[in-house]
Amino acid sequence: MLCDHGAMPRISAATVGEHRAQTRERILRAVSRLSRDQGIDAISMTEVAGEAQITRTVLYNYFPDKAALLLAFTERVTHYFIEAYERELPERATPAERLRVFVGLQLDGLLAHPHPGPADLSAALGPDAYQRLADHVEPMQRILTGIIDSGVASGDFHAPDVTATARMILAVIGAERVPLLSGAVTPREAEEIVSGFVLRGLSRHTAEPA
């Protein structure tokens, strides 16, 4: 991809550090754009270099392989998720409201940056890189366990094993990946399906019938 005059665009920066930061940002923005069209797993390093308007040599100076690139991109997405979660939370939100916001943002992320399921992604990256990827999304999992913990403490939720419950909720969210990407459901329809299902499962009234 070239600029209007057919030349590779220049990055203007006052220092080498600023130049590297700007180039890194362009690379990650390129990954973001490409992932919307073809999924994170299908992106090649050549495509990323072309989209970022840099050479492959420059790209490899920043990220030695695709796994390193995806780890950096995942860290970026996680940071944005946490910012959006904190921004969109209603003041004095209940545990149920917090859970709905979490589910909605997770589904938006699935649609914005499509990726395969955990098994396929692990096969594509290898077990070591996949584990590092999982470590990068741990802050989002901590948010979810915190929501469940607060609901249990307030008496709104029933979850004897919070960690296992969080894993199951993430699995339910992930199950909407294919319907979302195929257009079978809208993000808001998926949010209602997942939130309704999860909240019914967490309800103390459901867990403890009279």
GROMACS .gro file of C-alpha atoms in nm:
model
  210
    1MET     CA    1   0.000   0.000   0.000
    2LEU     CA    2   0.149   0.333  -0.110
    3CYS     CA    3   0.073   0.692  -0.030
    4ASP     CA    4  -0.072   0.935  -0.290
    5HIS     CA    5   0.263   1.000  -0.459
    6GLY     CA    6   0.355   0.633  -0.484
    7ALA     CA    7   0.625   0.642  -0.215
    8MET     CA    8   0.639   0.469   0.119
    9PRO     CA    9   0.525   0.724   0.383
   10ARG     CA   10   0.778   0.853   0.630
   11ILE     CA   11   0.732   0.857   1.005
   12SER     CA   12   0.841   1.184   1.157
   13ALA     CA   13   0.966   1.161   1.514
   14ALA     CA   14   1.198   1.371   1.726
   15THR     CA   15   1.390   1.076   1.868
   16VAL     CA   16   1.473   0.717   1.777
   17GLY     CA   17   1.254   0.602   2.066
   18GLU     CA   18   0.957   0.798   1.935
   19HIS     CA   19   1.017   0.663   1.586
   20ARG     CA   20   1.018   0.304   1.713
   21ALA     CA   21   0.701   0.366   1.916
   22GLN     CA   22   0.523   0.512   1.612
   23THR     CA   23   0.632   0.225   1.389
   24ARG     CA   24   0.522  -0.032   1.646
   25GLU     CA   25   0.185   0.141   1.669
   26ARG     CA   26   0.145   0.131   1.290
   27ILE     CA   27   0.222  -0.240   1.288
   28LEU     CA   28  -0.037  -0.318   1.555
   29ARG     CA   29  -0.296  -0.101   1.379
   30ALA     CA   30  -0.226  -0.299   1.064
   31VAL     CA   31  -0.291  -0.625   1.251
   32SER     CA   32  -0.616  -0.478   1.384
   33ARG     CA   33  -0.738  -0.386   1.035
   34LEU     CA   34  -0.640  -0.718   0.879
   35SER     CA   35  -0.793  -0.923   1.161
   36ARG     CA   36  -1.136  -0.774   1.092
   37ASP     CA   37  -1.136  -0.916   0.741
   38GLN     CA   38  -0.965  -1.254   0.767
   39GLY     CA   39  -0.910  -1.348   1.130
   40ILE     CA   40  -0.596  -1.323   1.339
   41ASP     CA   41  -0.477  -1.676   1.263
   42ALA     CA   42  -0.488  -1.625   0.884
   43ILE     CA   43  -0.272  -1.310   0.877
   44SER     CA   44   0.077  -1.346   0.731
   45MET     CA   45   0.380  -1.138   0.822
   46THR     CA   46   0.400  -1.026   0.458
   47GLU     CA   47   0.043  -0.894   0.474
   48VAL     CA   48   0.114  -0.709   0.797
   49ALA     CA   49   0.423  -0.544   0.649
   50GLY     CA   50   0.228  -0.439   0.343
   51GLU     CA   51  -0.063  -0.302   0.545
   52ALA     CA   52   0.175  -0.111   0.775
   53GLN     CA   53   0.365   0.018   0.470
   54ILE     CA   54   0.701  -0.108   0.589
   55THR     CA   55   0.938  -0.375   0.463
   56ARG     CA   56   0.936  -0.727   0.602
   57THR     CA   57   1.288  -0.667   0.732
   58VAL     CA   58   1.164  -0.375   0.941
   59LEU     CA   59   0.872  -0.581   1.067
   60TYR     CA   60   1.102  -0.862   1.180
   61ASN     CA   61   1.317  -0.608   1.365
   62TYR     CA   62   1.015  -0.538   1.584
   63PHE     CA   63   0.858  -0.883   1.599
   64PRO     CA   64   1.076  -1.187   1.524
   65ASP     CA   65   0.781  -1.413   1.443
   66LYS     CA   66   0.405  -1.425   1.421
   67ALA     CA   67   0.366  -1.550   1.778
   68ALA     CA   68   0.550  -1.244   1.913
   69LEU     CA   69   0.331  -1.018   1.699
   70LEU     CA   70   0.009  -1.180   1.820
   71LEU     CA   71   0.124  -1.160   2.182
   72ALA     CA   72   0.181  -0.785   2.145
   73PHE     CA   73  -0.153  -0.741   1.974
   74THR     CA   74  -0.333  -0.942   2.242
   75GLU     CA   75  -0.176  -0.726   2.512
   76ARG     CA   76  -0.300  -0.417   2.328
   77VAL     CA   77  -0.654  -0.553   2.293
   78THR     CA   78  -0.660  -0.651   2.661
   79HIS     CA   79  -0.555  -0.298   2.759
   80TYR     CA   80  -0.832  -0.147   2.546
   81PHE     CA   81  -1.085  -0.395   2.686
   82ILE     CA   82  -1.006  -0.296   3.044
   83GLU     CA   83  -1.030   0.074   2.957
   84ALA     CA   84  -1.365   0.024   2.782
   85TYR     CA   85  -1.499  -0.189   3.068
   86GLU     CA   86  -1.418   0.077   3.326
   87ARG     CA   87  -1.558   0.352   3.101
   88GLU     CA   88  -1.889   0.178   3.024
   89LEU     CA   89  -1.972   0.060   3.375
   90PRO     CA   90  -2.275   0.240   3.521
   91GLU     CA   91  -2.205   0.419   3.848
   92ARG     CA   92  -2.259   0.181   4.142
   93ALA     CA   93  -2.322  -0.104   3.899
   94THR     CA   94  -2.467  -0.425   4.038
   95PRO     CA   95  -2.284  -0.754   3.977
   96ALA     CA   96  -2.542  -0.842   3.710
   97GLU     CA   97  -2.487  -0.509   3.532
   98ARG     CA   98  -2.111  -0.555   3.547
   99LEU     CA   99  -2.147  -0.904   3.402
  100ARG     CA  100  -2.360  -0.774   3.114
  101VAL     CA  101  -2.100  -0.508   3.030
  102PHE     CA  102  -1.824  -0.771   3.041
  103VAL     CA  103  -2.015  -1.008   2.812
  104GLY     CA  104  -2.102  -0.731   2.566
  105LEU     CA  105  -1.742  -0.613   2.535
  106GLN     CA  106  -1.614  -0.969   2.495
  107LEU     CA  107  -1.859  -1.031   2.211
  108ASP     CA  108  -1.767  -0.702   2.046
  109GLY     CA  109  -1.405  -0.813   2.062
  110LEU     CA  110  -1.484  -1.148   1.899
  111LEU     CA  111  -1.649  -0.966   1.609
  112ALA     CA  112  -1.384  -0.693   1.577
  113HIS     CA  113  -1.087  -0.931   1.583
  114PRO     CA  114  -1.198  -1.279   1.473
  115HIS     CA  115  -0.983  -1.569   1.586
  116PRO     CA  116  -1.022  -1.947   1.598
  117GLY     CA  117  -1.116  -2.143   1.906
  118PRO     CA  118  -0.856  -2.227   2.173
  119ALA     CA  119  -0.769  -2.570   2.030
  120ASP     CA  120  -0.710  -2.438   1.677
  121LEU     CA  121  -0.518  -2.136   1.803
  122SER     CA  122  -0.298  -2.358   2.019
  123ALA     CA  123  -0.223  -2.577   1.718
  124ALA     CA  124  -0.135  -2.273   1.507
  125LEU     CA  125   0.094  -2.109   1.763
  126GLY     CA  126   0.233  -2.407   1.951
  127PRO     CA  127   0.176  -2.480   2.321
  128ASP     CA  128   0.442  -2.243   2.458
  129ALA     CA  129   0.325  -1.940   2.259
  130TYR     CA  130  -0.038  -2.024   2.333
  131GLN     CA  131   0.036  -2.032   2.707
  132ARG     CA  132   0.202  -1.690   2.682
  133LEU     CA  133  -0.104  -1.569   2.495
  134ALA     CA  134  -0.327  -1.702   2.773
  135ASP     CA  135  -0.113  -1.518   3.030
  136HIS     CA  136  -0.171  -1.192   2.842
  137VAL     CA  137  -0.550  -1.220   2.871
  138GLU     CA  138  -0.539  -1.307   3.242
  139PRO     CA  139  -0.636  -0.949   3.345
  140MET     CA  140  -0.971  -0.996   3.169
  141GLN     CA  141  -1.022  -1.324   3.353
  142ARG     CA  142  -0.946  -1.150   3.682
  143ILE     CA  143  -1.217  -0.896   3.605
  144LEU     CA  144  -1.465  -1.177   3.549
  145THR     CA  145  -1.374  -1.363   3.868
  146GLY     CA  146  -1.403  -1.031   4.054
  147ILE     CA  147  -1.755  -0.983   3.918
  148ILE     CA  148  -1.855  -1.333   4.027
  149ASP     CA  149  -1.695  -1.288   4.370
  150SER     CA  150  -1.886  -0.963   4.424
  151GLY     CA  151  -2.212  -1.129   4.323
  152VAL     CA  152  -2.153  -1.417   4.564
  153ALA     CA  153  -2.066  -1.172   4.843
  154SER     CA  154  -2.383  -0.968   4.781
  155GLY     CA  155  -2.600  -1.280   4.770
  156ASP     CA  156  -2.699  -1.224   4.406
  157PHE     CA  157  -2.496  -1.514   4.265
  158HIS     CA  158  -2.447  -1.876   4.361
  159ALA     CA  159  -2.106  -2.006   4.250
  160PRO     CA  160  -1.933  -2.260   4.476
  161ASP     CA  161  -1.622  -2.262   4.252
  162VAL     CA  162  -1.563  -1.910   4.116
  163THR     CA  163  -1.264  -2.002   3.898
  164ALA     CA  164  -1.449  -2.290   3.731
  165THR     CA  165  -1.756  -2.071   3.686
  166ALA     CA  166  -1.546  -1.804   3.511
  167ARG     CA  167  -1.404  -2.066   3.273
  168MET     CA  168  -1.754  -2.185   3.185
  169ILE     CA  169  -1.878  -1.829   3.124
  170LEU     CA  170  -1.586  -1.763   2.888
  171ALA     CA  171  -1.668  -2.088   2.707
  172VAL     CA  172  -2.031  -1.977   2.665
  173ILE     CA  173  -1.912  -1.643   2.525
  174GLY     CA  174  -1.676  -1.824   2.288
  175ALA     CA  175  -1.962  -2.045   2.165
  176GLU     CA  176  -2.117  -1.736   2.003
  177ARG     CA  177  -1.808  -1.678   1.784
  178VAL     CA  178  -1.935  -1.867   1.478
  179PRO     CA  179  -2.295  -1.731   1.493
  180LEU     CA  180  -2.155  -1.377   1.525
  181LEU     CA  181  -1.910  -1.408   1.238
  182SER     CA  182  -2.165  -1.574   1.012
  183GLY     CA  183  -2.420  -1.301   1.081
  184ALA     CA  184  -2.669  -1.546   1.232
  185VAL     CA  185  -2.696  -1.319   1.537
  186THR     CA  186  -2.613  -0.955   1.602
  187PRO     CA  187  -2.378  -0.856   1.886
  188ARG     CA  188  -2.670  -0.734   2.094
  189GLU     CA  189  -2.871  -1.051   2.032
  190ALA     CA  190  -2.569  -1.258   2.133
  191GLU     CA  191  -2.524  -1.043   2.442
  192GLU     CA  192  -2.883  -1.106   2.547
  193ILE     CA  193  -2.851  -1.481   2.482
  194VAL     CA  194  -2.527  -1.518   2.677
  195SER     CA  195  -2.610  -1.277   2.960
  196GLY     CA  196  -2.954  -1.426   3.010
  197PHE     CA  197  -2.822  -1.782   3.013
  198VAL     CA  198  -2.533  -1.702   3.249
  199LEU     CA  199  -2.739  -1.491   3.489
  200ARG     CA  200  -3.005  -1.761   3.515
  201GLY     CA  201  -2.730  -2.013   3.594
  202LEU     CA  202  -2.580  -1.787   3.861
  203SER     CA  203  -2.911  -1.697   4.019
  204ARG     CA  204  -2.935  -1.806   4.381
  205HIS     CA  205  -3.307  -1.870   4.330
  206THR     CA  206  -3.226  -2.114   4.050
  207ALA     CA  207  -2.951  -2.282   4.251
  208GLU     CA  208  -3.157  -2.315   4.569
  209PRO     CA  209  -3.518  -2.410   4.487
  210ALA     CA  210  -3.766  -2.387   4.767
   0.00000   0.00000   0.00000
